mmCIF file of N, CA and C in Angstrom:
data_model
loop_
_atom_site.group_PDB
_atom_site.id
_atom_site.type_symbol
_atom_site.label_atom_id
_atom_site.label_comp_id
_atom_site.label_asym_id
_atom_site.label_seq_id
_atom_site.Cartn_x
_atom_site.Cartn_y
_atom_site.Cartn_z
ATOM 1 N N MET Z 37 0.841 -1.185 0.000
ATOM 2 C CA MET Z 37 0.000 0.000 0.000
ATOM 3 C C MET Z 37 0.885 1.247 0.000
ATOM 4 N N LEU Z 38 0.604 2.150 -0.912
ATOM 5 C CA LEU Z 38 1.371 3.379 -0.991
ATOM 6 C C LEU Z 38 0.802 4.438 -0.060
ATOM 7 N N THR Z 39 1.685 5.146 0.563
ATOM 8 C CA THR Z 39 1.253 6.275 1.368
ATOM 9 C C THR Z 39 1.080 7.476 0.444
ATOM 10 N N ALA Z 40 0.510 8.534 0.977
ATOM 11 C CA ALA Z 40 0.354 9.760 0.179
ATOM 12 C C ALA Z 40 1.725 10.254 -0.271
ATOM 13 N N GLN Z 41 2.707 10.172 0.617
ATOM 14 C CA GLN Z 41 4.061 10.616 0.269
ATOM 15 C C GLN Z 41 4.649 9.730 -0.832
ATOM 16 N N GLY Z 42 4.406 8.432 -0.753
ATOM 17 C CA GLY Z 42 4.899 7.511 -1.776
ATOM 18 C C GLY Z 42 4.275 7.788 -3.136
ATOM 19 N N ARG Z 43 2.977 8.052 -3.144
ATOM 20 C CA ARG Z 43 2.292 8.376 -4.408
ATOM 21 C C ARG Z 43 2.832 9.676 -4.984
ATOM 22 N N GLU Z 44 3.066 10.656 -4.122
ATOM 23 C CA GLU Z 44 3.589 11.938 -4.593
ATOM 24 C C GLU Z 44 4.987 11.758 -5.183
ATOM 25 N N ARG Z 45 5.820 10.955 -4.525
ATOM 26 C CA ARG Z 45 7.173 10.700 -5.049
ATOM 27 C C ARG Z 45 7.119 10.002 -6.396
ATOM 28 N N ARG Z 46 6.207 9.041 -6.552
ATOM 29 C CA ARG Z 46 6.074 8.346 -7.837
ATOM 30 C C ARG Z 46 5.612 9.315 -8.922
ATOM 31 N N ALA Z 47 4.662 10.173 -8.599
ATOM 32 C CA ALA Z 47 4.164 11.144 -9.571
ATOM 33 C C ALA Z 47 5.270 12.120 -9.966
ATOM 34 N N LEU Z 48 6.034 12.588 -8.984
ATOM 35 C CA LEU Z 48 7.135 13.503 -9.283
ATOM 36 C C LEU Z 48 8.211 12.817 -10.118
ATOM 37 N N GLY Z 49 8.484 11.563 -9.805
ATOM 38 C CA GLY Z 49 9.457 10.801 -10.592
ATOM 39 C C GLY Z 49 9.003 10.635 -12.030
ATOM 40 N N ALA Z 50 7.735 10.352 -12.219
ATOM 41 C CA ALA Z 50 7.192 10.198 -13.570
ATOM 42 C C ALA Z 50 7.290 11.521 -14.331
ATOM 43 N N GLU Z 51 6.997 12.612 -13.653
ATOM 44 C CA GLU Z 51 7.091 13.915 -14.324
ATOM 45 C C GLU Z 51 8.535 14.229 -14.684
ATOM 46 N N LEU Z 52 9.456 13.945 -13.800
ATOM 47 C CA LEU Z 52 10.872 14.186 -14.089
ATOM 48 C C LEU Z 52 11.324 13.354 -15.293
ATOM 49 N N ARG Z 53 10.908 12.084 -15.349
ATOM 50 C CA ARG Z 53 11.259 11.253 -16.501
ATOM 51 C C ARG Z 53 10.692 11.839 -17.789
ATOM 52 N N ARG Z 54 9.473 12.371 -17.718
ATOM 53 C CA ARG Z 54 8.877 12.966 -18.920
ATOM 54 C C ARG Z 54 9.629 14.230 -19.325
ATOM 55 N N VAL Z 55 10.022 15.041 -18.348
ATOM 56 C CA VAL Z 55 10.806 16.247 -18.648
ATOM 57 C C VAL Z 55 12.117 15.858 -19.321
ATOM 58 N N GLU Z 56 12.726 14.762 -18.853
ATOM 59 C CA GLU Z 56 14.010 14.324 -19.393
ATOM 60 C C GLU Z 56 13.894 13.689 -20.773
ATOM 61 N N THR Z 57 12.739 13.137 -21.117
ATOM 62 C CA THR Z 57 12.618 12.382 -22.363
ATOM 63 C C THR Z 57 11.752 13.033 -23.431
ATOM 64 N N ASP Z 58 10.964 14.029 -23.075
ATOM 65 C CA ASP Z 58 10.033 14.657 -24.026
ATOM 66 C C ASP Z 58 10.403 16.132 -24.165
ATOM 67 N N PRO Z 59 11.133 16.487 -25.235
ATOM 68 C CA PRO Z 59 11.602 17.869 -25.385
ATOM 69 C C PRO Z 59 10.477 18.905 -25.406
ATOM 70 N N GLU Z 60 9.347 18.571 -26.026
ATOM 71 C CA GLU Z 60 8.234 19.529 -26.082
ATOM 72 C C GLU Z 60 7.657 19.759 -24.689
ATOM 73 N N TYR Z 61 7.461 18.684 -23.949
ATOM 74 C CA TYR Z 61 6.960 18.801 -22.577
ATOM 75 C C TYR Z 61 7.958 19.559 -21.711
ATOM 76 N N ALA Z 62 9.251 19.286 -21.901
ATOM 77 C CA ALA Z 62 10.294 19.969 -21.128
ATOM 78 C C ALA Z 62 10.255 21.476 -21.390
ATOM 79 N N ALA Z 63 10.052 21.865 -22.641
ATOM 80 C CA ALA Z 63 9.992 23.293 -22.977
ATOM 81 C C ALA Z 63 8.781 23.944 -22.310
ATOM 82 N N GLU Z 64 7.640 23.267 -22.333
ATOM 83 C CA GLU Z 64 6.442 23.801 -21.674
ATOM 84 C C GLU Z 64 6.649 23.888 -20.165
ATOM 85 N N TRP Z 65 7.271 22.874 -19.597
ATOM 86 C CA TRP Z 65 7.532 22.835 -18.156
ATOM 87 C C TRP Z 65 8.438 23.993 -17.749
ATOM 88 N N ARG Z 66 9.504 24.220 -18.534
ATOM 89 C CA ARG Z 66 10.412 25.344 -18.231
ATOM 90 C C ARG Z 66 9.700 26.685 -18.382
ATOM 91 N N ALA Z 67 8.851 26.818 -19.384
ATOM 92 C CA ALA Z 67 8.120 28.068 -19.579
ATOM 93 C C ALA Z 67 7.193 28.337 -18.399
ATOM 94 N N GLU Z 68 6.518 27.301 -17.903
ATOM 95 C CA GLU Z 68 5.645 27.472 -16.735
ATOM 96 C C GLU Z 68 6.461 27.843 -15.501
ATOM 97 N N LEU Z 69 7.619 27.214 -15.358
ATOM 98 C CA LEU Z 69 8.493 27.525 -14.235
ATOM 99 C C LEU Z 69 8.969 28.975 -14.314
ATOM 100 N N ASP Z 70 9.388 29.410 -15.497
ATOM 101 C CA ASP Z 70 9.825 30.801 -15.684
ATOM 102 C C ASP Z 70 8.696 31.776 -15.361
ATOM 103 N N GLU Z 71 7.486 31.457 -15.810
ATOM 104 C CA GLU Z 71 6.339 32.329 -15.538
ATOM 105 C C GLU Z 71 6.067 32.384 -14.042
ATOM 106 N N GLY Z 72 6.187 31.267 -13.359
ATOM 107 C CA GLY Z 72 5.990 31.243 -11.914
ATOM 108 C C GLY Z 72 7.008 32.105 -11.186
ATOM 109 N N VAL Z 73 8.257 32.045 -11.632
ATOM 110 C CA VAL Z 73 9.313 32.870 -11.025
ATOM 111 C C VAL Z 73 9.025 34.352 -11.274
ATOM 112 N N ARG Z 74 8.638 34.695 -12.499
ATOM 113 C CA ARG Z 74 8.299 36.099 -12.797
ATOM 114 C C ARG Z 74 7.139 36.578 -11.937
ATOM 115 N N GLN Z 75 6.120 35.741 -11.781
ATOM 116 C CA GLN Z 75 4.962 36.107 -10.966
ATOM 117 C C GLN Z 75 5.370 36.317 -9.516
ATOM 118 N N LEU Z 76 6.201 35.442 -8.993
ATOM 119 C CA LEU Z 76 6.667 35.571 -7.616
ATOM 120 C C LEU Z 76 7.465 36.857 -7.427
ATOM 121 N N ARG Z 77 8.343 37.169 -8.373
ATOM 122 C CA ARG Z 77 9.120 38.422 -8.283
ATOM 123 C C ARG Z 77 8.205 39.640 -8.329
ATOM 124 N N PHE Z 78 7.195 39.599 -9.216
ATOM 125 C CA PHE Z 78 6.249 40.706 -9.306
ATOM 126 C C PHE Z 78 5.510 40.890 -7.992
ATOM 127 N N GLU Z 79 5.023 39.783 -7.423
ATOM 128 C CA GLU Z 79 4.272 39.872 -6.172
ATOM 129 C C GLU Z 79 5.139 40.422 -5.044
ATOM 130 N N ARG Z 80 6.386 39.990 -4.983
ATOM 131 C CA ARG Z 80 7.289 40.492 -3.941
ATOM 132 C C ARG Z 80 7.569 41.983 -4.130
ATOM 133 N N ALA Z 81 7.773 42.414 -5.373
ATOM 134 C CA ALA Z 81 8.020 43.827 -5.638
ATOM 135 C C ALA Z 81 6.787 44.659 -5.293
ATOM 136 N N LEU Z 82 5.614 44.138 -5.623
ATOM 137 C CA LEU Z 82 4.370 44.838 -5.308
ATOM 138 C C LEU Z 82 4.184 44.957 -3.793
ATOM 139 N N GLU Z 83 4.453 43.870 -3.071
ATOM 140 C CA GLU Z 83 4.348 43.914 -1.616
ATOM 141 C C GLU Z 83 5.315 44.931 -1.023
ATOM 142 N N ALA Z 84 6.537 44.994 -1.560
ATOM 143 C CA ALA Z 84 7.524 45.955 -1.069
ATOM 144 C C ALA Z 84 7.050 47.386 -1.343
ATOM 145 N N LEU Z 85 6.469 47.625 -2.515
ATOM 146 C CA LEU Z 85 5.956 48.945 -2.855
ATOM 147 C C LEU Z 85 4.823 49.343 -1.924
ATOM 148 N N VAL Z 86 3.917 48.422 -1.671
ATOM 149 C CA VAL Z 86 2.786 48.701 -0.777
ATOM 150 C C VAL Z 86 3.298 49.014 0.633
ATOM 151 N N ARG Z 87 4.270 48.237 1.100
ATOM 152 C CA ARG Z 87 4.844 48.514 2.433
ATOM 153 C C ARG Z 87 5.487 49.887 2.469
ATOM 154 N N ASP Z 88 6.240 50.220 1.394
ATOM 155 C CA ASP Z 88 6.911 51.506 1.347
ATOM 156 C C ASP Z 88 5.885 52.650 1.351
ATOM 157 N N LEU Z 89 4.832 52.511 0.570
ATOM 158 C CA LEU Z 89 3.813 53.545 0.522
ATOM 159 C C LEU Z 89 3.089 53.657 1.870
ATOM 160 N N ALA Z 90 2.855 52.524 2.511
ATOM 161 C CA ALA Z 90 2.196 52.536 3.834
ATOM 162 C C ALA Z 90 3.069 53.236 4.868
ATOM 163 N N ASP Z 91 4.383 53.181 4.651
ATOM 164 C CA ASP Z 91 5.323 53.836 5.580
ATOM 165 C C ASP Z 91 5.572 55.295 5.192
ATOM 166 N N GLY Z 92 4.820 55.788 4.198
ATOM 167 C CA GLY Z 92 4.939 57.183 3.792
ATOM 168 C C GLY Z 92 5.947 57.426 2.695
ATOM 169 N N GLY Z 93 6.383 56.384 2.021
ATOM 170 C CA GLY Z 93 7.367 56.512 0.953
ATOM 171 C C GLY Z 93 6.787 57.146 -0.283
ATOM 172 N N ASP Z 94 7.661 57.609 -1.170
ATOM 173 C CA ASP Z 94 7.276 58.234 -2.427
ATOM 174 C C ASP Z 94 7.217 57.146 -3.496
ATOM 175 N N PRO Z 95 6.094 57.017 -4.223
ATOM 176 C CA PRO Z 95 5.948 55.947 -5.202
ATOM 177 C C PRO Z 95 6.847 56.089 -6.421
ATOM 178 N N SER Z 96 7.467 57.232 -6.634
ATOM 179 C CA SER Z 96 8.288 57.413 -7.843
ATOM 180 C C SER Z 96 9.681 57.002 -7.652
#
């Protein structure tokens, strides 16, 4: 019987094998990863701007 952690590891392993063997899937996977990183950077910059403005900072 697989535990939830075991199932997750198998799923992640299968995805890694697909990334390694399917160039089209790998390109899509990297593009999604890049978009996620850009989104995270945007959110962090926005949070910093909001904090600065809340502290009386100049938005320019």
